C-alpha cells in the first residue's frame, strides 16, 4: 500500500485552480479539476518514459489501452503512433 504524498507548505497550482473554479461558481468543478490533474499526470508520465506507452501504463497502474484512450481524449496522443 502506498502512502499519500505530503502536502506542500505553499499553495500549489492545484490549490489555486480549485479555489479559482469554486470562486467562479463553476457548476463542474470536479470534472475540471480531474481533467487538469489527469492531463498533467499523463503528460509527465509520458515524458518520464520517453513516450513508451507500456512503461507509462505500468507506472500509472492502468492498462495500455486505457492510457491510449485517455491520451486521445485529452489530445495528448502522439500522431506518429496513431
JSON list of C-alpha atoms in Angstrom, two decimals:
[
{"chain": "A", "resi": 1, "resn": "UNK", "atom": "CA", "xyz": [0.00, 0.00, 0.00]},
{"chain": "A", "resi": 2, "resn": "UNK", "atom": "CA", "xyz": [1.30, 3.43, -0.96]},
{"chain": "A", "resi": 3, "resn": "UNK", "atom": "CA", "xyz": [1.23, 6.40, 1.34]},
{"chain": "A", "resi": 4, "resn": "UNK", "atom": "CA", "xyz": [-0.21, 9.71, 0.25]},
{"chain": "A", "resi": 5, "resn": "UNK", "atom": "CA", "xyz": [2.29, 12.40, -0.65]},
{"chain": "A", "resi": 6, "resn": "UNK", "atom": "CA", "xyz": [2.77, 15.14, 1.92]},
{"chain": "A", "resi": 7, "resn": "UNK", "atom": "CA", "xyz": [1.07, 18.41, 1.10]},
{"chain": "A", "resi": 8, "resn": "UNK", "atom": "CA", "xyz": [3.46, 21.23, 0.21]},
{"chain": "A", "resi": 9, "resn": "UNK", "atom": "CA", "xyz": [3.73, 24.13, 2.65]},
{"chain": "A", "resi": 10, "resn": "UNK", "atom": "CA", "xyz": [2.81, 26.69, -0.01]},
{"chain": "A", "resi": 11, "resn": "UNK", "atom": "CA", "xyz": [-0.33, 26.74, -2.13]},
{"chain": "A", "resi": 12, "resn": "UNK", "atom": "CA", "xyz": [0.17, 24.65, -5.23]},
{"chain": "A", "resi": 13, "resn": "UNK", "atom": "CA", "xyz": [-1.16, 25.29, -8.70]},
{"chain": "A", "resi": 14, "resn": "UNK", "atom": "CA", "xyz": [-3.80, 22.68, -7.94]},
{"chain": "A", "resi": 15, "resn": "UNK", "atom": "CA", "xyz": [-4.91, 24.54, -4.81]},
{"chain": "A", "resi": 16, "resn": "UNK", "atom": "CA", "xyz": [-5.14, 27.76, -6.81]},
{"chain": "A", "resi": 17, "resn": "UNK", "atom": "CA", "xyz": [-7.13, 26.07, -9.56]},
{"chain": "A", "resi": 18, "resn": "UNK", "atom": "CA", "xyz": [-9.60, 24.61, -7.08]},
{"chain": "A", "resi": 19, "resn": "UNK", "atom": "CA", "xyz": [-10.11, 27.96, -5.35]},
{"chain": "A", "resi": 20, "resn": "UNK", "atom": "CA", "xyz": [-10.44, 29.78, -8.69]},
{"chain": "A", "resi": 21, "resn": "UNK", "atom": "CA", "xyz": [-13.04, 27.35, -10.04]},
{"chain": "A", "resi": 22, "resn": "UNK", "atom": "CA", "xyz": [-15.05, 27.41, -6.80]},
{"chain": "A", "resi": 23, "resn": "UNK", "atom": "CA", "xyz": [-14.90, 31.21, -6.63]},
{"chain": "A", "resi": 24, "resn": "UNK", "atom": "CA", "xyz": [-16.02, 31.39, -10.26]},
{"chain": "A", "resi": 25, "resn": "UNK", "atom": "CA", "xyz": [-19.14, 29.40, -9.27]},
{"chain": "A", "resi": 26, "resn": "UNK", "atom": "CA", "xyz": [-18.36, 26.72, -11.83]},
{"chain": "A", "resi": 27, "resn": "UNK", "atom": "CA", "xyz": [-21.01, 24.03, -11.97]},
{"chain": "A", "resi": 28, "resn": "UNK", "atom": "CA", "xyz": [-18.47, 21.38, -12.94]},
{"chain": "A", "resi": 29, "resn": "UNK", "atom": "CA", "xyz": [-15.53, 21.84, -10.56]},
{"chain": "A", "resi": 30, "resn": "UNK", "atom": "CA", "xyz": [-14.90, 18.13, -10.07]},
{"chain": "A", "resi": 31, "resn": "UNK", "atom": "CA", "xyz": [-14.60, 17.33, -13.79]},
{"chain": "A", "resi": 32, "resn": "UNK", "atom": "CA", "xyz": [-12.48, 20.43, -14.45]},
{"chain": "A", "resi": 33, "resn": "UNK", "atom": "CA", "xyz": [-10.02, 19.63, -11.67]},
{"chain": "A", "resi": 34, "resn": "UNK", "atom": "CA", "xyz": [-9.80, 15.92, -12.54]},
{"chain": "A", "resi": 35, "resn": "UNK", "atom": "CA", "xyz": [-9.10, 16.76, -16.20]},
{"chain": "A", "resi": 36, "resn": "UNK", "atom": "CA", "xyz": [-6.43, 19.30, -15.20]},
{"chain": "A", "resi": 37, "resn": "UNK", "atom": "CA", "xyz": [-4.69, 16.76, -12.94]},
{"chain": "A", "resi": 38, "resn": "UNK", "atom": "CA", "xyz": [-5.03, 13.90, -15.42]},
{"chain": "A", "resi": 39, "resn": "UNK", "atom": "CA", "xyz": [-3.63, 15.99, -18.29]},
{"chain": "A", "resi": 40, "resn": "UNK", "atom": "CA", "xyz": [-0.53, 16.88, -16.28]},
{"chain": "A", "resi": 41, "resn": "UNK", "atom": "CA", "xyz": [-0.08, 13.40, -14.82]},
{"chain": "A", "resi": 42, "resn": "UNK", "atom": "CA", "xyz": [-0.28, 11.66, -18.19]},
{"chain": "A", "resi": 43, "resn": "UNK", "atom": "CA", "xyz": [1.97, 14.21, -19.89]},
{"chain": "A", "resi": 44, "resn": "UNK", "atom": "CA", "xyz": [4.58, 13.84, -17.13]},
{"chain": "A", "resi": 45, "resn": "UNK", "atom": "CA", "xyz": [4.39, 10.03, -17.23]},
{"chain": "A", "resi": 46, "resn": "UNK", "atom": "CA", "xyz": [4.85, 10.03, -21.00]},
{"chain": "A", "resi": 47, "resn": "UNK", "atom": "CA", "xyz": [7.80, 12.43, -20.72]},
{"chain": "A", "resi": 48, "resn": "UNK", "atom": "CA", "xyz": [9.38, 10.35, -17.95]},
{"chain": "A", "resi": 49, "resn": "UNK", "atom": "CA", "xyz": [9.09, 7.17, -20.03]},
{"chain": "A", "resi": 50, "resn": "UNK", "atom": "CA", "xyz": [10.14, 8.94, -23.25]},
{"chain": "A", "resi": 51, "resn": "UNK", "atom": "CA", "xyz": [6.79, 8.19, -24.86]},
{"chain": "A", "resi": 52, "resn": "UNK", "atom": "CA", "xyz": [6.81, 4.46, -24.07]},
{"chain": "A", "resi": 53, "resn": "UNK", "atom": "CA", "xyz": [3.14, 3.56, -23.58]},
{"chain": "A", "resi": 54, "resn": "UNK", "atom": "CA", "xyz": [3.87, 0.23, -21.90]},
{"chain": "A", "resi": 55, "resn": "UNK", "atom": "CA", "xyz": [6.22, 1.76, -19.34]},
{"chain": "A", "resi": 56, "resn": "UNK", "atom": "CA", "xyz": [3.89, 4.72, -18.74]},
{"chain": "A", "resi": 57, "resn": "UNK", "atom": "CA", "xyz": [0.87, 2.47, -18.24]},
{"chain": "A", "resi": 58, "resn": "UNK", "atom": "CA", "xyz": [2.81, 0.36, -15.70]},
{"chain": "A", "resi": 59, "resn": "UNK", "atom": "CA", "xyz": [3.98, 3.50, -13.91]},
{"chain": "A", "resi": 60, "resn": "UNK", "atom": "CA", "xyz": [0.40, 4.80, -13.72]},
{"chain": "A", "resi": 61, "resn": "UNK", "atom": "CA", "xyz": [-1.15, 1.45, -12.82]},
{"chain": "A", "resi": 62, "resn": "UNK", "atom": "CA", "xyz": [-3.55, 1.47, -15.77]},
{"chain": "A", "resi": 63, "resn": "UNK", "atom": "CA", "xyz": [-3.78, -0.67, -18.87]},
{"chain": "A", "resi": 64, "resn": "UNK", "atom": "CA", "xyz": [-2.11, 0.38, -22.11]},
{"chain": "A", "resi": 65, "resn": "UNK", "atom": "CA", "xyz": [-5.46, 0.66, -23.96]},
{"chain": "A", "resi": 66, "resn": "UNK", "atom": "CA", "xyz": [-6.82, 2.84, -21.16]},
{"chain": "A", "resi": 67, "resn": "UNK", "atom": "CA", "xyz": [-3.76, 5.08, -21.32]},
{"chain": "A", "resi": 68, "resn": "UNK", "atom": "CA", "xyz": [-4.05, 5.37, -25.09]},
{"chain": "A", "resi": 69, "resn": "UNK", "atom": "CA", "xyz": [-7.76, 6.26, -24.81]},
{"chain": "A", "resi": 70, "resn": "UNK", "atom": "CA", "xyz": [-7.06, 8.89, -22.15]},
{"chain": "A", "resi": 71, "resn": "UNK", "atom": "CA", "xyz": [-4.23, 10.40, -24.20]},
{"chain": "A", "resi": 72, "resn": "UNK", "atom": "CA", "xyz": [-6.52, 10.57, -27.24]},
{"chain": "A", "resi": 73, "resn": "UNK", "atom": "CA", "xyz": [-9.39, 12.08, -25.24]},
{"chain": "A", "resi": 74, "resn": "UNK", "atom": "CA", "xyz": [-7.10, 14.77, -23.84]},
{"chain": "A", "resi": 75, "resn": "UNK", "atom": "CA", "xyz": [-5.43, 15.49, -27.17]},
{"chain": "A", "resi": 76, "resn": "UNK", "atom": "CA", "xyz": [-2.07, 14.25, -25.90]},
{"chain": "A", "resi": 77, "resn": "UNK", "atom": "CA", "xyz": [-1.60, 11.30, -28.24]},
{"chain": "A", "resi": 78, "resn": "UNK", "atom": "CA", "xyz": [1.45, 11.30, -30.49]},
{"chain": "A", "resi": 79, "resn": "UNK", "atom": "CA", "xyz": [0.07, 11.47, -34.06]},
{"chain": "A", "resi": 80, "resn": "UNK", "atom": "CA", "xyz": [3.01, 9.33, -35.22]},
{"chain": "A", "resi": 81, "resn": "UNK", "atom": "CA", "xyz": [1.78, 6.39, -33.12]},
{"chain": "A", "resi": 82, "resn": "UNK", "atom": "CA", "xyz": [-1.91, 6.56, -34.06]}
]
